[in-house]
Amino acid sequence: MRELQKKTAFIAGFLQTILNITLTILAMILVVFLLKKTVFIFDVLLIRNEEVGYFYLAEGIIVYFLYFEFISLIIKYFTHDYHFPLRYFIYIGITAIIRLIIIDHENPLTILLYALAIVLLVFALLIANHSNIKDNEPLD
């Protein structure tokens, strides 16, 4: 029985190490994309002399925030004992839907459905935060 526990612990540790390495690589890739998006935003705002559509710029800025959210999610994973907080997934979902509204704003019914999805995610966030407050867990 003790031998089985040792093997199970070894397998779990090995898989955790692989997960940590791949998440670190993913974080580095996201940082590269974040830097590229920073150059893009400065290029659009400061260097180009031509008019740029507001929707195009807003989409770039929201994608920029998506990179921030994914990087902060990975940071929280490592600082919270290898656990992804649910709130960050909800934040990423809300930001991604806002990006969809900015990109695809032709059909009013689609925008209404996106808005309802955001309201649903906000309620999920309230429930998640309420359960953390009841359990006396700090929100960070």
PDB file of N, CA, C and O in Angstrom, residues 66-137:
ATOM      1  N   LEU A  66      -6.429  41.571 -22.260  1.00  0.00           N
ATOM      2  CA  LEU A  66      -6.548  40.116 -22.196  1.00  0.00           C
ATOM      3  C   LEU A  66      -5.192  39.475 -21.904  1.00  0.00           C
ATOM      4  O   LEU A  66      -5.097  38.532 -21.108  1.00  0.00           O
ATOM      5  N   TYR A  67      -4.146  39.991 -22.544  1.00  0.00           N
ATOM      6  CA  TYR A  67      -2.806  39.473 -22.247  1.00  0.00           C
ATOM      7  C   TYR A  67      -2.448  39.702 -20.781  1.00  0.00           C
ATOM      8  O   TYR A  67      -1.905  38.822 -20.121  1.00  0.00           O
ATOM      9  N   PHE A  68      -2.757  40.907 -20.264  1.00  0.00           N
ATOM     10  CA  PHE A  68      -2.514  41.192 -18.849  1.00  0.00           C
ATOM     11  C   PHE A  68      -3.254  40.197 -17.959  1.00  0.00           C
ATOM     12  O   PHE A  68      -2.700  39.689 -16.980  1.00  0.00           O
ATOM     13  N   GLU A  69      -4.512  39.929 -18.282  1.00  0.00           N
ATOM     14  CA  GLU A  69      -5.311  39.046 -17.445  1.00  0.00           C
ATOM     15  C   GLU A  69      -4.772  37.618 -17.466  1.00  0.00           C
ATOM     16  O   GLU A  69      -4.743  36.950 -16.435  1.00  0.00           O
ATOM     17  N   PHE A  70      -4.365  37.147 -18.638  1.00  0.00           N
ATOM     18  CA  PHE A  70      -3.812  35.794 -18.695  1.00  0.00           C
ATOM     19  C   PHE A  70      -2.488  35.698 -17.931  1.00  0.00           C
ATOM     20  O   PHE A  70      -2.239  34.714 -17.238  1.00  0.00           O
ATOM     21  N   ILE A  71      -1.660  36.726 -18.051  1.00  0.00           N
ATOM     22  CA  ILE A  71      -0.388  36.714 -17.308  1.00  0.00           C
ATOM     23  C   ILE A  71      -0.657  36.774 -15.804  1.00  0.00           C
ATOM     24  O   ILE A  71      -0.031  36.039 -15.027  1.00  0.00           O
ATOM     25  N   SER A  72      -1.607  37.605 -15.385  1.00  0.00           N
ATOM     26  CA  SER A  72      -1.915  37.673 -13.948  1.00  0.00           C
ATOM     27  C   SER A  72      -2.545  36.375 -13.459  1.00  0.00           C
ATOM     28  O   SER A  72      -2.333  35.980 -12.308  1.00  0.00           O
ATOM     29  N   LEU A  73      -3.291  35.688 -14.320  1.00  0.00           N
ATOM     30  CA  LEU A  73      -3.844  34.385 -13.951  1.00  0.00           C
ATOM     31  C   LEU A  73      -2.728  33.382 -13.692  1.00  0.00           C
ATOM     32  O   LEU A  73      -2.773  32.628 -12.711  1.00  0.00           O
ATOM     33  N   ILE A  74      -1.713  33.390 -14.525  1.00  0.00           N
ATOM     34  CA  ILE A  74      -0.578  32.481 -14.332  1.00  0.00           C
ATOM     35  C   ILE A  74       0.188  32.850 -13.058  1.00  0.00           C
ATOM     36  O   ILE A  74       0.609  31.973 -12.297  1.00  0.00           O
ATOM     37  N   ILE A  75       0.335  34.141 -12.805  1.00  0.00           N
ATOM     38  CA  ILE A  75       1.013  34.577 -11.577  1.00  0.00           C
ATOM     39  C   ILE A  75       0.229  34.115 -10.356  1.00  0.00           C
ATOM     40  O   ILE A  75       0.803  33.585  -9.390  1.00  0.00           O
ATOM     41  N   LYS A  76      -1.092  34.281 -10.385  1.00  0.00           N
ATOM     42  CA  LYS A  76      -1.923  33.840  -9.258  1.00  0.00           C
ATOM     43  C   LYS A  76      -1.849  32.326  -9.079  1.00  0.00           C
ATOM     44  O   LYS A  76      -1.929  31.827  -7.956  1.00  0.00           O
ATOM     45  N   TYR A  77      -1.696  31.596 -10.161  1.00  0.00           N
ATOM     46  CA  TYR A  77      -1.564  30.140 -10.077  1.00  0.00           C
ATOM     47  C   TYR A  77      -0.344  29.770  -9.232  1.00  0.00           C
ATOM     48  O   TYR A  77      -0.416  28.901  -8.369  1.00  0.00           O
ATOM     49  N   PHE A  78       0.768  30.436  -9.482  1.00  0.00           N
ATOM     50  CA  PHE A  78       1.981  30.118  -8.736  1.00  0.00           C
ATOM     51  C   PHE A  78       1.956  30.667  -7.310  1.00  0.00           C
ATOM     52  O   PHE A  78       2.535  30.066  -6.409  1.00  0.00           O
ATOM     53  N   THR A  79       1.279  31.791  -7.078  1.00  0.00           N
ATOM     54  CA  THR A  79       1.258  32.368  -5.732  1.00  0.00           C
ATOM     55  C   THR A  79       0.160  31.788  -4.842  1.00  0.00           C
ATOM     56  O   THR A  79       0.204  31.976  -3.633  1.00  0.00           O
ATOM     57  N   HIS A  80      -0.821  31.105  -5.428  1.00  0.00           N
ATOM     58  CA  HIS A  80      -1.913  30.508  -4.639  1.00  0.00           C
ATOM     59  C   HIS A  80      -1.801  28.982  -4.580  1.00  0.00           C
ATOM     60  O   HIS A  80      -2.805  28.276  -4.732  1.00  0.00           O
ATOM     61  N   ASP A  81      -0.602  28.491  -4.380  1.00  0.00           N
ATOM     62  CA  ASP A  81      -0.362  27.060  -4.209  1.00  0.00           C
ATOM     63  C   ASP A  81      -0.908  26.239  -5.370  1.00  0.00           C
ATOM     64  O   ASP A  81      -1.644  25.273  -5.175  1.00  0.00           O
ATOM     65  N   TYR A  82      -0.559  26.648  -6.572  1.00  0.00           N
ATOM     66  CA  TYR A  82      -0.901  25.921  -7.796  1.00  0.00           C
ATOM     67  C   TYR A  82      -2.417  25.754  -7.956  1.00  0.00           C
ATOM     68  O   TYR A  82      -2.921  24.666  -8.200  1.00  0.00           O
ATOM     69  N   HIS A  83      -3.115  26.882  -7.819  1.00  0.00           N
ATOM     70  CA  HIS A  83      -4.569  26.893  -7.938  1.00  0.00           C
ATOM     71  C   HIS A  83      -4.981  28.102  -8.768  1.00  0.00           C
ATOM     72  O   HIS A  83      -4.499  29.207  -8.533  1.00  0.00           O
ATOM     73  N   PHE A  84      -5.867  27.896  -9.745  1.00  0.00           N
ATOM     74  CA  PHE A  84      -6.387  28.991 -10.548  1.00  0.00           C
ATOM     75  C   PHE A  84      -7.638  29.547  -9.874  1.00  0.00           C
ATOM     76  O   PHE A  84      -8.631  28.826  -9.738  1.00  0.00           O
ATOM     77  N   PRO A  85      -7.629  30.813  -9.444  1.00  0.00           N
ATOM     78  CA  PRO A  85      -8.849  31.392  -8.873  1.00  0.00           C
ATOM     79  C   PRO A  85      -9.934  31.546  -9.951  1.00  0.00           C
ATOM     80  O   PRO A  85      -9.667  31.975 -11.071  1.00  0.00           O
ATOM     81  N   LEU A  86     -11.139  31.171  -9.612  1.00  0.00           N
ATOM     82  CA  LEU A  86     -12.259  31.216 -10.552  1.00  0.00           C
ATOM     83  C   LEU A  86     -12.535  32.633 -11.034  1.00  0.00           C
ATOM     84  O   LEU A  86     -12.888  32.849 -12.189  1.00  0.00           O
ATOM     85  N   ARG A  87     -12.346  33.607 -10.160  1.00  0.00           N
ATOM     86  CA  ARG A  87     -12.645  34.999 -10.511  1.00  0.00           C
ATOM     87  C   ARG A  87     -11.890  35.454 -11.748  1.00  0.00           C
ATOM     88  O   ARG A  87     -12.427  36.189 -12.575  1.00  0.00           O
ATOM     89  N   TYR A  88     -10.648  35.017 -11.899  1.00  0.00           N
ATOM     90  CA  TYR A  88      -9.848  35.476 -13.030  1.00  0.00           C
ATOM     91  C   TYR A  88     -10.374  34.929 -14.349  1.00  0.00           C
ATOM     92  O   TYR A  88     -10.329  35.603 -15.373  1.00  0.00           O
ATOM     93  N   PHE A  89     -10.887  33.711 -14.337  1.00  0.00           N
ATOM     94  CA  PHE A  89     -11.505  33.181 -15.553  1.00  0.00           C
ATOM     95  C   PHE A  89     -12.749  33.993 -15.925  1.00  0.00           C
ATOM     96  O   PHE A  89     -13.014  34.239 -17.100  1.00  0.00           O
ATOM     97  N   ILE A  90     -13.502  34.411 -14.918  1.00  0.00           N
ATOM     98  CA  ILE A  90     -14.692  35.231 -15.184  1.00  0.00           C
ATOM     99  C   ILE A  90     -14.283  36.593 -15.727  1.00  0.00           C
ATOM    100  O   ILE A  90     -14.892  37.104 -16.675  1.00  0.00           O
ATOM    101  N   TYR A  91     -13.242  37.200 -15.170  1.00  0.00           N
ATOM    102  CA  TYR A  91     -12.753  38.479 -15.693  1.00  0.00           C
ATOM    103  C   TYR A  91     -12.337  38.347 -17.158  1.00  0.00           C
ATOM    104  O   TYR A  91     -12.651  39.208 -17.993  1.00  0.00           O
ATOM    105  N   ILE A  92     -11.618  37.270 -17.465  1.00  0.00           N
ATOM    106  CA  ILE A  92     -11.170  37.055 -18.837  1.00  0.00           C
ATOM    107  C   ILE A  92     -12.374  36.861 -19.755  1.00  0.00           C
ATOM    108  O   ILE A  92     -12.411  37.397 -20.869  1.00  0.00           O
ATOM    109  N   GLY A  93     -13.375  36.132 -19.286  1.00  0.00           N
ATOM    110  CA  GLY A  93     -14.581  35.933 -20.094  1.00  0.00           C
ATOM    111  C   GLY A  93     -15.311  37.234 -20.374  1.00  0.00           C
ATOM    112  O   GLY A  93     -15.751  37.486 -21.511  1.00  0.00           O
ATOM    113  N   ILE A  94     -15.446  38.086 -19.372  1.00  0.00           N
ATOM    114  CA  ILE A  94     -16.114  39.371 -19.562  1.00  0.00           C
ATOM    115  C   ILE A  94     -15.343  40.237 -20.555  1.00  0.00           C
ATOM    116  O   ILE A  94     -15.918  40.834 -21.469  1.00  0.00           O
ATOM    117  N   THR A  95     -14.034  40.300 -20.402  1.00  0.00           N
ATOM    118  CA  THR A  95     -13.213  41.091 -21.322  1.00  0.00           C
ATOM    119  C   THR A  95     -13.294  40.552 -22.739  1.00  0.00           C
ATOM    120  O   THR A  95     -13.384  41.324 -23.705  1.00  0.00           O
ATOM    121  N   ALA A  96     -13.285  39.232 -22.893  1.00  0.00           N
ATOM    122  CA  ALA A  96     -13.366  38.640 -24.234  1.00  0.00           C
ATOM    123  C   ALA A  96     -14.716  38.937 -24.890  1.00  0.00           C
ATOM    124  O   ALA A  96     -14.776  39.208 -26.097  1.00  0.00           O
ATOM    125  N   ILE A  97     -15.789  38.915 -24.119  1.00  0.00           N
ATOM    126  CA  ILE A  97     -17.100  39.223 -24.694  1.00  0.00           C
ATOM    127  C   ILE A  97     -17.194  40.692 -25.073  1.00  0.00           C
ATOM    128  O   ILE A  97     -17.782  41.042 -26.106  1.00  0.00           O
ATOM    129  N   ILE A  98     -16.607  41.567 -24.273  1.00  0.00           N
ATOM    130  CA  ILE A  98     -16.579  42.992 -24.637  1.00  0.00           C
ATOM    131  C   ILE A  98     -15.829  43.182 -25.946  1.00  0.00           C
ATOM    132  O   ILE A  98     -16.233  43.956 -26.818  1.00  0.00           O
ATOM    133  N   ARG A  99     -14.742  42.447 -26.115  1.00  0.00           N
ATOM    134  CA  ARG A  99     -13.997  42.495 -27.377  1.00  0.00           C
ATOM    135  C   ARG A  99     -14.877  42.031 -28.533  1.00  0.00           C
ATOM    136  O   ARG A  99     -14.877  42.630 -29.607  1.00  0.00           O
ATOM    137  N   LEU A 100     -15.656  40.983 -28.319  1.00  0.00           N
ATOM    138  CA  LEU A 100     -16.562  40.510 -29.366  1.00  0.00           C
ATOM    139  C   LEU A 100     -17.607  41.561 -29.723  1.00  0.00           C
ATOM    140  O   LEU A 100     -17.968  41.720 -30.893  1.00  0.00           O
ATOM    141  N   ILE A 101     -18.108  42.274 -28.724  1.00  0.00           N
ATOM    142  CA  ILE A 101     -19.093  43.322 -28.993  1.00  0.00           C
ATOM    143  C   ILE A 101     -18.474  44.425 -29.835  1.00  0.00           C
ATOM    144  O   ILE A 101     -19.100  44.947 -30.769  1.00  0.00           O
ATOM    145  N   ILE A 102     -17.234  44.777 -29.545  1.00  0.00           N
ATOM    146  CA  ILE A 102     -16.572  45.834 -30.312  1.00  0.00           C
ATOM    147  C   ILE A 102     -16.314  45.377 -31.745  1.00  0.00           C
ATOM    148  O   ILE A 102     -16.502  46.141 -32.693  1.00  0.00           O
ATOM    149  N   ILE A 103     -15.915  44.126 -31.920  1.00  0.00           N
ATOM    150  CA  ILE A 103     -15.607  43.623 -33.253  1.00  0.00           C
ATOM    151  C   ILE A 103     -16.871  43.381 -34.065  1.00  0.00           C
ATOM    152  O   ILE A 103     -16.982  43.787 -35.224  1.00  0.00           O
ATOM    153  N   ASP A 104     -17.841  42.697 -33.473  1.00  0.00           N
ATOM    154  CA  ASP A 104     -19.038  42.278 -34.194  1.00  0.00           C
ATOM    155  C   ASP A 104     -20.242  43.031 -33.638  1.00  0.00           C
ATOM    156  O   ASP A 104     -20.987  42.509 -32.810  1.00  0.00           O
ATOM    157  N   HIS A 105     -20.433  44.257 -34.082  1.00  0.00           N
ATOM    158  CA  HIS A 105     -21.517  45.083 -33.566  1.00  0.00           C
ATOM    159  C   HIS A 105     -22.564  45.400 -34.635  1.00  0.00           C
ATOM    160  O   HIS A 105     -23.262  46.395 -34.550  1.00  0.00           O
ATOM    161  N   GLU A 106     -22.685  44.514 -35.624  1.00  0.00           N
ATOM    162  CA  GLU A 106     -23.627  44.742 -36.707  1.00  0.00           C
ATOM    163  C   GLU A 106     -25.040  44.275 -36.352  1.00  0.00           C
ATOM    164  O   GLU A 106     -26.006  44.943 -36.674  1.00  0.00           O
ATOM    165  N   ASN A 107     -25.143  43.118 -35.706  1.00  0.00           N
ATOM    166  CA  ASN A 107     -26.443  42.522 -35.426  1.00  0.00           C
ATOM    167  C   ASN A 107     -26.880  42.853 -33.998  1.00  0.00           C
ATOM    168  O   ASN A 107     -26.224  42.448 -33.037  1.00  0.00           O
ATOM    169  N   PRO A 108     -28.008  43.570 -33.829  1.00  0.00           N
ATOM    170  CA  PRO A 108     -28.452  43.944 -32.477  1.00  0.00           C
ATOM    171  C   PRO A 108     -28.781  42.733 -31.597  1.00  0.00           C
ATOM    172  O   PRO A 108     -28.548  42.772 -30.393  1.00  0.00           O
ATOM    173  N   LEU A 109     -29.305  41.665 -32.181  1.00  0.00           N
ATOM    174  CA  LEU A 109     -29.632  40.480 -31.398  1.00  0.00           C
ATOM    175  C   LEU A 109     -28.363  39.834 -30.830  1.00  0.00           C
ATOM    176  O   LEU A 109     -28.336  39.399 -29.673  1.00  0.00           O
ATOM    177  N   THR A 110     -27.311  39.821 -31.635  1.00  0.00           N
ATOM    178  CA  THR A 110     -26.034  39.274 -31.167  1.00  0.00           C
ATOM    179  C   THR A 110     -25.479  40.105 -30.017  1.00  0.00           C
ATOM    180  O   THR A 110     -24.995  39.553 -29.020  1.00  0.00           O
ATOM    181  N   ILE A 111     -25.581  41.416 -30.136  1.00  0.00           N
ATOM    182  CA  ILE A 111     -25.100  42.293 -29.060  1.00  0.00           C
ATOM    183  C   ILE A 111     -25.914  42.072 -27.787  1.00  0.00           C
ATOM    184  O   ILE A 111     -25.357  42.031 -26.689  1.00  0.00           O
ATOM    185  N   LEU A 112     -27.221  41.883 -27.940  1.00  0.00           N
ATOM    186  CA  LEU A 112     -28.061  41.617 -26.780  1.00  0.00           C
ATOM    187  C   LEU A 112     -27.666  40.302 -26.105  1.00  0.00           C
ATOM    188  O   LEU A 112     -27.578  40.231 -24.869  1.00  0.00           O
ATOM    189  N   LEU A 113     -27.401  39.277 -26.890  1.00  0.00           N
ATOM    190  CA  LEU A 113     -26.966  37.999 -26.326  1.00  0.00           C
ATOM    191  C   LEU A 113     -25.615  38.123 -25.628  1.00  0.00           C
ATOM    192  O   LEU A 113     -25.408  37.549 -24.550  1.00  0.00           O
ATOM    193  N   TYR A 114     -24.697  38.877 -26.224  1.00  0.00           N
ATOM    194  CA  TYR A 114     -23.406  39.116 -25.580  1.00  0.00           C
ATOM    195  C   TYR A 114     -23.589  39.858 -24.258  1.00  0.00           C
ATOM    196  O   TYR A 114     -22.935  39.548 -23.257  1.00  0.00           O
ATOM    197  N   ALA A 115     -24.479  40.862 -24.256  1.00  0.00           N
ATOM    198  CA  ALA A 115     -24.732  41.625 -23.030  1.00  0.00           C
ATOM    199  C   ALA A 115     -25.336  40.735 -21.947  1.00  0.00           C
ATOM    200  O   ALA A 115     -24.970  40.836 -20.768  1.00  0.00           O
ATOM    201  N   LEU A 116     -26.253  39.850 -22.336  1.00  0.00           N
ATOM    202  CA  LEU A 116     -26.822  38.908 -21.371  1.00  0.00           C
ATOM    203  C   LEU A 116     -25.756  37.959 -20.827  1.00  0.00           C
ATOM    204  O   LEU A 116     -25.776  37.613 -19.634  1.00  0.00           O
ATOM    205  N   ALA A 117     -24.821  37.556 -21.682  1.00  0.00           N
ATOM    206  CA  ALA A 117     -23.716  36.702 -21.218  1.00  0.00           C
ATOM    207  C   ALA A 117     -22.851  37.450 -20.206  1.00  0.00           C
ATOM    208  O   ALA A 117     -22.410  36.867 -19.209  1.00  0.00           O
ATOM    209  N   ILE A 118     -22.623  38.740 -20.432  1.00  0.00           N
ATOM    210  CA  ILE A 118     -21.844  39.537 -19.482  1.00  0.00           C
ATOM    211  C   ILE A 118     -22.581  39.645 -18.150  1.00  0.00           C
ATOM    212  O   ILE A 118     -21.974  39.497 -17.080  1.00  0.00           O
ATOM    213  N   VAL A 119     -23.892  39.875 -18.202  1.00  0.00           N
ATOM    214  CA  VAL A 119     -24.676  39.958 -16.962  1.00  0.00           C
ATOM    215  C   VAL A 119     -24.606  38.633 -16.207  1.00  0.00           C
ATOM    216  O   VAL A 119     -24.431  38.605 -14.979  1.00  0.00           O
ATOM    217  N   LEU A 120     -24.709  37.528 -16.928  1.00  0.00           N
ATOM    218  CA  LEU A 120     -24.603  36.213 -16.298  1.00  0.00           C
ATOM    219  C   LEU A 120     -23.238  36.009 -15.650  1.00  0.00           C
ATOM    220  O   LEU A 120     -23.131  35.506 -14.524  1.00  0.00           O
ATOM    221  N   LEU A 121     -22.173  36.439 -16.335  1.00  0.00           N
ATOM    222  CA  LEU A 121     -20.833  36.320 -15.760  1.00  0.00           C
ATOM    223  C   LEU A 121     -20.651  37.219 -14.540  1.00  0.00           C
ATOM    224  O   LEU A 121     -19.971  36.844 -13.578  1.00  0.00           O
ATOM    225  N   VAL A 122     -21.275  38.394 -14.558  1.00  0.00           N
ATOM    226  CA  VAL A 122     -21.197  39.286 -13.392  1.00  0.00           C
ATOM    227  C   VAL A 122     -21.907  38.646 -12.198  1.00  0.00           C
ATOM    228  O   VAL A 122     -21.403  38.695 -11.067  1.00  0.00           O
ATOM    229  N   PHE A 123     -23.063  38.027 -12.438  1.00  0.00           N
ATOM    230  CA  PHE A 123     -23.735  37.314 -11.342  1.00  0.00           C
ATOM    231  C   PHE A 123     -22.874  36.160 -10.834  1.00  0.00           C
ATOM    232  O   PHE A 123     -22.793  35.926  -9.622  1.00  0.00           O
ATOM    233  N   ALA A 124     -22.219  35.447 -11.734  1.00  0.00           N
ATOM    234  CA  ALA A 124     -21.322  34.368 -11.315  1.00  0.00           C
ATOM    235  C   ALA A 124     -20.169  34.927 -10.484  1.00  0.00           C
ATOM    236  O   ALA A 124     -19.753  34.314  -9.492  1.00  0.00           O
ATOM    237  N   LEU A 125     -19.671  36.092 -10.867  1.00  0.00           N
ATOM    238  CA  LEU A 125     -18.601  36.737 -10.102  1.00  0.00           C
ATOM    239  C   LEU A 125     -19.083  37.133  -8.707  1.00  0.00           C
ATOM    240  O   LEU A 125     -18.369  36.956  -7.719  1.00  0.00           O
ATOM    241  N   LEU A 126     -20.312  37.651  -8.616  1.00  0.00           N
ATOM    242  CA  LEU A 126     -20.871  37.997  -7.311  1.00  0.00           C
ATOM    243  C   LEU A 126     -21.020  36.762  -6.428  1.00  0.00           C
ATOM    244  O   LEU A 126     -20.715  36.802  -5.234  1.00  0.00           O
ATOM    245  N   ILE A 127     -21.463  35.670  -7.016  1.00  0.00           N
ATOM    246  CA  ILE A 127     -21.603  34.430  -6.246  1.00  0.00           C
ATOM    247  C   ILE A 127     -20.234  33.925  -5.800  1.00  0.00           C
ATOM    248  O   ILE A 127     -20.059  33.509  -4.646  1.00  0.00           O
ATOM    249  N   ALA A 128     -19.267  33.967  -6.690  1.00  0.00           N
ATOM    250  CA  ALA A 128     -17.916  33.511  -6.331  1.00  0.00           C
ATOM    251  C   ALA A 128     -17.318  34.384  -5.240  1.00  0.00           C
ATOM    252  O   ALA A 128     -16.700  33.873  -4.299  1.00  0.00           O
ATOM    253  N   ASN A 129     -17.492  35.686  -5.348  1.00  0.00           N
ATOM    254  CA  ASN A 129     -16.966  36.585  -4.311  1.00  0.00           C
ATOM    255  C   ASN A 129     -17.719  36.403  -3.001  1.00  0.00           C
ATOM    256  O   ASN A 129     -17.121  36.461  -1.926  1.00  0.00           O
ATOM    257  N   HIS A 130     -19.020  36.183  -3.060  1.00  0.00           N
ATOM    258  CA  HIS A 130     -19.809  35.989  -1.845  1.00  0.00           C
ATOM    259  C   HIS A 130     -19.392  34.717  -1.125  1.00  0.00           C
ATOM    260  O   HIS A 130     -19.278  34.699   0.101  1.00  0.00           O
ATOM    261  N   SER A 131     -19.128  33.658  -1.877  1.00  0.00           N
ATOM    262  CA  SER A 131     -18.699  32.417  -1.227  1.00  0.00           C
ATOM    263  C   SER A 131     -17.306  32.567  -0.624  1.00  0.00           C
ATOM    264  O   SER A 131     -17.005  31.984   0.409  1.00  0.00           O
ATOM    265  N   ASN A 132     -16.433  33.379  -1.240  1.00  0.00           N
ATOM    266  CA  ASN A 132     -15.108  33.621  -0.660  1.00  0.00           C
ATOM    267  C   ASN A 132     -15.215  34.446   0.625  1.00  0.00           C
ATOM    268  O   ASN A 132     -14.474  34.221   1.572  1.00  0.00           O
ATOM    269  N   ILE A 133     -16.148  35.386   0.648  1.00  0.00           N
ATOM    270  CA  ILE A 133     -16.330  36.204   1.847  1.00  0.00           C
ATOM    271  C   ILE A 133     -16.880  35.346   2.980  1.00  0.00           C
ATOM    272  O   ILE A 133     -16.461  35.477   4.123  1.00  0.00           O
ATOM    273  N   LYS A 134     -17.804  34.439   2.658  1.00  0.00           N
ATOM    274  CA  LYS A 134     -18.361  33.554   3.692  1.00  0.00           C
ATOM    275  C   LYS A 134     -17.298  32.629   4.266  1.00  0.00           C
ATOM    276  O   LYS A 134     -17.327  32.308   5.437  1.00  0.00           O
ATOM    277  N   ASP A 135     -16.363  32.198   3.432  1.00  0.00           N
ATOM    278  CA  ASP A 135     -15.294  31.328   3.885  1.00  0.00           C
ATOM    279  C   ASP A 135     -14.125  32.077   4.488  1.00  0.00           C
ATOM    280  O   ASP A 135     -13.120  31.501   4.829  1.00  0.00           O
ATOM    281  N   ASN A 136     -14.255  33.420   4.598  1.00  0.00           N
ATOM    282  CA  ASN A 136     -13.216  34.295   5.142  1.00  0.00           C
ATOM    283  C   ASN A 136     -11.922  34.208   4.364  1.00  0.00           C
ATOM    284  O   ASN A 136     -10.832  34.331   4.924  1.00  0.00           O
ATOM    285  N   GLU A 137     -12.023  33.999   3.061  1.00  0.00           N
ATOM    286  CA  GLU A 137     -10.831  34.001   2.219  1.00  0.00           C
ATOM    287  C   GLU A 137     -10.621  35.413   1.701  1.00  0.00           C
ATOM    288  O   GLU A 137     -11.560  36.072   1.270  1.00  0.00           O
TER     289      GLU A 137
END
